[in-house]
Amino acid sequence: MARLAVNYYSQVLGMDRMIQVILPELSDHMPAWTAADLQDIPVLYLLHGMSGDQDVWSRRTSIERLVRQTPIAIVMPSTDLAWYTNTTYGMAYLDALLDELPKKVATLFPQISQKREKNFVAGLSMGGYGAFKMAFSNDHFSYAASLSGALMGDPDFPNRTTWQNDAYWEGIFGDMSQVLGSKNDVITLAKQQVASQKHLPKLYAWIGEQDYLYQNNLTTLPQIAALGYDLTFETSPGTHDWYYWDKQIERVLEWLPIAYQPEERLA
């Protein structure tokens, strides 16, 4: 596997951006792979949470090691603290990631597939929200996974006494009392996607039972499933912590429609 740091200019945002890319390559470590295996490669866009950036999945989890025997590309972008959203202060982060970034990836890495059935998105916390939001907003992703997602599908979200302040949230979303039912509400986006009669992505969600977002997920996910989405929802003991996300990202890889090859483990 190769891990690449890519700097590119975003016309949408008007500034340089960074992505981290994990890319399968022919090597002595994978003698069974051929050049044909490394064409039209599936890709997982892996999204960070509020305190992260394009590097955090590589720093905090085993993602690079987990996929070293599997022909899949991992693309890790950054949305800064903008919640995968076209903000009210005029920065179109959602457009930059949803529309512009896949085109950049296609140009820079032509071996990565552009087919819907081979494009997936996943994320943790804020990135779980971003993964569902991106999957509901267009027809590019066939699978989407949320780990400890801040899904914003209930009126108690966010708890602004602990997360930033009112000015921050209003800079991202505008009037927070109007978010539910808006273009930034995942349930509203899911309803719009169903009404459009486009392909519906398959969904996976996990939340730790001791996570402060547990009730948020219990409130939001059944509403999405009721719309007709194929949703796998799992819970287990856990808090809002990298220890659990490191474990659960392998569960996501097992769930995706890829030829995932787990590493050998004797115990």
Coordinates of C-alpha atoms in Angstrom, one line a residue:
M1 CA 0.0 0.0 0.0
A2 CA 1.1 3.6 -0.7
R3 CA 0.0 6.5 1.6
L4 CA 0.0 9.8 -0.2
A5 CA -0.4 13.4 1.0
V6 CA -2.0 15.3 -1.9
N7 CA -2.3 19.1 -2.0
Y8 CA -4.7 20.6 -4.6
Y9 CA -6.4 23.9 -5.2
S10 CA -10.1 24.0 -4.6
Q11 CA -11.9 26.3 -7.0
V12 CA -15.0 26.0 -4.9
L13 CA -13.4 27.1 -1.7
G14 CA -10.8 29.4 -3.3
M15 CA -7.9 27.8 -1.4
D16 CA -5.5 24.9 -1.2
R17 CA -6.7 21.7 0.3
M18 CA -5.1 18.5 1.5
I19 CA -6.3 14.9 1.3
Q20 CA -4.6 11.7 2.5
V21 CA -4.9 8.7 0.2
I22 CA -4.2 5.1 0.8
L23 CA -3.7 3.3 -2.5
P24 CA -3.1 -0.3 -3.3
E25 CA 0.0 -1.0 -5.4
L26 CA 1.8 -4.0 -6.9
S27 CA 4.5 -5.1 -4.5
D28 CA 6.3 -8.2 -3.2
H29 CA 4.1 -8.1 -0.2
M30 CA 1.0 -8.9 -2.4
P31 CA 2.3 -11.3 -5.0
A32 CA -1.2 -12.5 -5.8
W33 CA -2.3 -9.1 -7.1
T34 CA -2.1 -8.3 -10.8
A35 CA -2.3 -5.0 -12.7
A36 CA -5.9 -5.9 -13.5
D37 CA -6.8 -6.1 -9.8
L38 CA -5.6 -2.5 -9.4
Q39 CA -7.9 -1.0 -12.1
D40 CA -11.4 0.3 -11.4
I41 CA -10.6 0.1 -7.6
P42 CA -13.4 0.6 -5.1
V43 CA -12.9 3.7 -2.9
L44 CA -14.0 4.6 0.6
Y45 CA -14.2 8.4 1.4
L46 CA -13.4 8.4 5.2
L47 CA -14.5 11.5 7.1
H48 CA -13.2 13.0 10.3
G49 CA -15.0 14.4 13.4
M50 CA -14.9 17.8 15.0
S51 CA -11.4 17.7 16.4
G52 CA -9.8 16.0 13.4
D53 CA -8.5 16.6 9.9
Q54 CA -7.4 14.6 6.9
D55 CA -4.6 12.9 8.9
V56 CA -6.5 11.8 11.9
W57 CA -7.8 8.4 10.7
S58 CA -4.2 7.4 9.9
R59 CA -2.9 8.6 13.2
R60 CA -5.5 7.2 15.5
T61 CA -6.6 3.9 13.9
S62 CA -5.2 0.8 12.1
I63 CA -6.9 1.7 8.8
E64 CA -3.7 1.5 6.7
R65 CA -2.8 -1.9 8.2
L66 CA -6.4 -3.2 7.9
V67 CA -6.6 -2.7 4.1
R68 CA -3.1 -3.7 3.2
Q69 CA -4.3 -7.0 1.7
T70 CA -7.5 -5.6 0.1
P71 CA -7.7 -3.7 -3.2
I72 CA -9.5 -0.6 -2.0
A73 CA -8.5 3.0 -2.0
I74 CA -9.1 5.2 1.0
V75 CA -9.6 9.0 0.5
M76 CA -9.5 11.1 3.7
P77 CA -10.4 14.8 3.2
S78 CA -11.0 17.6 5.6
T79 CA -13.9 19.9 6.2
D80 CA -12.2 21.8 9.0
L81 CA -15.0 22.6 11.6
A82 CA -17.6 23.2 8.9
W83 CA -19.8 20.1 9.3
Y84 CA -19.7 19.0 5.7
T85 CA -22.0 22.0 5.0
N86 CA -22.3 25.0 2.7
T87 CA -22.0 27.5 5.6
T88 CA -23.9 30.6 6.1
Y89 CA -20.6 32.5 6.0
G90 CA -20.2 31.6 2.4
M91 CA -17.8 28.6 2.3
A92 CA -19.3 25.8 0.3
Y93 CA -17.6 22.8 2.0
L94 CA -20.3 20.4 1.0
D95 CA -20.0 21.3 -2.7
A96 CA -16.2 21.0 -2.5
L97 CA -16.4 17.5 -1.1
L98 CA -19.5 16.2 -2.8
D99 CA -18.9 17.5 -6.3
E100 CA -15.4 18.8 -6.7
L101 CA -13.4 16.2 -4.8
P102 CA -14.5 13.1 -6.7
K103 CA -13.6 14.9 -10.0
K104 CA -10.1 15.7 -8.5
V105 CA -9.7 12.1 -7.5
A106 CA -10.7 10.9 -11.0
T107 CA -8.1 13.2 -12.5
L108 CA -5.2 12.3 -10.1
F109 CA -6.0 8.6 -9.7
P110 CA -7.6 7.2 -12.8
Q111 CA -7.3 3.7 -11.4
I112 CA -9.9 4.6 -8.8
S113 CA -13.5 3.7 -9.9
Q114 CA -16.1 6.4 -10.6
K115 CA -18.9 3.8 -10.6
R116 CA -21.6 4.3 -8.0
E117 CA -21.5 0.7 -6.9
K118 CA -17.8 1.1 -6.0
N119 CA -18.0 4.5 -4.2
F120 CA -18.6 4.5 -0.5
V121 CA -18.5 7.0 2.3
A122 CA -18.1 6.7 6.1
G123 CA -17.2 8.8 9.0
L124 CA -17.2 9.3 12.8
S125 CA -19.2 11.8 14.9
M126 CA -19.4 14.9 12.8
G127 CA -18.2 12.7 9.9
G128 CA -21.0 10.2 10.5
Y129 CA -23.4 13.1 9.9
G130 CA -21.3 14.1 6.9
A131 CA -21.4 10.5 5.4
F132 CA -25.2 10.2 5.6
K133 CA -25.6 13.8 4.3
M134 CA -23.3 13.2 1.3
A135 CA -25.0 9.9 0.5
F136 CA -28.5 11.4 0.7
S137 CA -27.5 14.5 -1.3
N138 CA -26.6 12.9 -4.6
D139 CA -26.4 9.5 -6.4
H140 CA -22.7 9.1 -6.1
F141 CA -22.4 6.7 -3.1
S142 CA -23.9 3.2 -2.9
Y143 CA -22.9 2.6 0.7
A144 CA -22.7 5.0 3.7
A145 CA -21.6 4.3 7.3
S146 CA -21.9 6.4 10.4
L147 CA -19.9 5.6 13.6
S148 CA -21.1 7.5 16.6
G149 CA -22.8 9.8 14.2
A150 CA -24.0 13.3 15.3
L151 CA -27.0 12.8 13.1
M152 CA -28.9 15.9 14.1
G153 CA -32.3 14.3 13.8
D154 CA -33.8 15.3 17.1
P155 CA -34.6 18.7 18.6
D156 CA -32.1 18.4 21.4
F157 CA -29.1 18.5 19.0
P158 CA -26.7 20.1 19.5
N159 CA -25.9 20.5 23.1
R160 CA -24.5 24.0 22.7
T161 CA -23.5 24.3 26.3
T162 CA -20.6 21.9 25.7
W163 CA -20.0 22.3 21.9
Q164 CA -18.8 25.7 20.9
N165 CA -21.2 28.6 21.2
D166 CA -24.3 30.1 19.4
A167 CA -22.2 32.2 17.1
Y168 CA -20.3 29.1 15.9
W169 CA -23.4 27.1 15.2
E170 CA -25.2 29.9 13.5
G171 CA -22.2 30.5 11.3
I172 CA -22.4 27.0 10.1
F173 CA -26.2 26.3 9.9
G174 CA -27.9 29.7 10.4
D175 CA -30.9 29.8 12.9
M176 CA -30.5 26.5 14.8
S177 CA -34.2 26.4 15.6
Q178 CA -34.8 26.0 11.8
V179 CA -32.3 23.2 11.1
L180 CA -34.8 20.4 11.4
G181 CA -36.7 20.2 8.1
S182 CA -33.9 22.1 6.3
K183 CA -31.3 21.2 3.7
N184 CA -29.0 20.3 6.6
D185 CA -31.3 17.8 8.3
V186 CA -30.4 14.2 7.3
I187 CA -34.0 13.0 7.7
T188 CA -35.3 15.7 5.3
L189 CA -32.5 14.8 2.8
A190 CA -33.4 11.1 3.1
K191 CA -37.1 11.9 2.4
Q192 CA -36.1 14.0 -0.6
Q193 CA -33.9 11.2 -2.0
V194 CA -36.8 8.7 -1.6
A195 CA -39.1 11.1 -3.4
S196 CA -36.7 11.6 -6.2
Q197 CA -36.9 7.8 -6.9
K198 CA -33.1 7.6 -7.3
H199 CA -31.1 4.6 -6.0
L200 CA -31.0 4.5 -2.2
P201 CA -27.6 3.9 -0.6
K202 CA -27.3 1.0 1.8
L203 CA -26.6 2.3 5.3
Y204 CA -24.7 1.1 8.4
A205 CA -24.6 2.8 11.8
W206 CA -23.0 1.9 15.1
I207 CA -23.2 3.8 18.4
G208 CA -21.7 3.0 21.8
E209 CA -24.3 2.5 24.5
Q210 CA -22.4 4.9 26.8
D211 CA -22.0 7.5 24.1
Y212 CA -23.6 10.9 24.7
L213 CA -25.0 10.7 21.2
Y214 CA -26.7 7.3 21.9
Q215 CA -30.2 8.8 22.3
N216 CA -29.6 11.0 19.2
N217 CA -29.0 7.8 17.1
L218 CA -32.0 6.0 18.7
T219 CA -34.2 8.9 17.8
T220 CA -32.9 9.5 14.2
L221 CA -32.1 6.1 12.7
P222 CA -35.5 4.5 13.0
Q223 CA -37.0 7.5 11.1
I224 CA -34.5 6.9 8.3
A225 CA -35.2 3.1 8.2
A226 CA -38.9 3.7 8.1
L227 CA -38.4 5.5 4.7
G228 CA -37.3 2.2 3.1
Y229 CA -33.6 2.4 3.4
D230 CA -31.6 -0.8 3.9
L231 CA -30.1 0.1 7.3
T232 CA -28.0 -2.1 9.5
F233 CA -27.9 -0.5 13.0
E234 CA -25.7 -2.0 15.7
T235 CA -24.9 -1.0 19.3
S236 CA -22.5 -2.3 21.8
P237 CA -20.8 -1.0 25.0
G238 CA -18.7 2.0 24.2
T239 CA -18.1 5.7 24.6
H240 CA -17.2 8.5 22.1
D241 CA -13.6 7.4 21.7
W242 CA -11.0 6.3 19.2
Y243 CA -10.6 2.9 20.9
Y244 CA -14.1 2.0 19.6
W245 CA -13.8 3.6 16.2
D246 CA -10.6 1.7 15.6
K247 CA -12.5 -1.5 16.2
Q248 CA -15.7 -0.5 14.3
I249 CA -13.9 0.6 11.1
E250 CA -13.1 -3.0 10.5
R251 CA -16.7 -3.9 10.9
V252 CA -17.4 -1.3 8.2
L253 CA -14.9 -2.9 5.9
E254 CA -16.5 -6.3 6.5
W255 CA -19.9 -4.8 5.6
L256 CA -18.9 -3.1 2.4
P257 CA -19.3 -5.1 -0.9
I258 CA -15.5 -5.5 -1.4
A259 CA -13.1 -8.5 -1.3
Y260 CA -12.0 -7.6 2.2
Q261 CA -9.0 -9.7 3.4
P262 CA -8.6 -9.5 7.1
E263 CA -5.1 -9.9 8.5
E264 CA -4.1 -13.3 10.0
R265 CA -4.8 -13.4 13.7
L266 CA -4.0 -16.5 15.8
A267 CA -5.9 -15.3 18.9

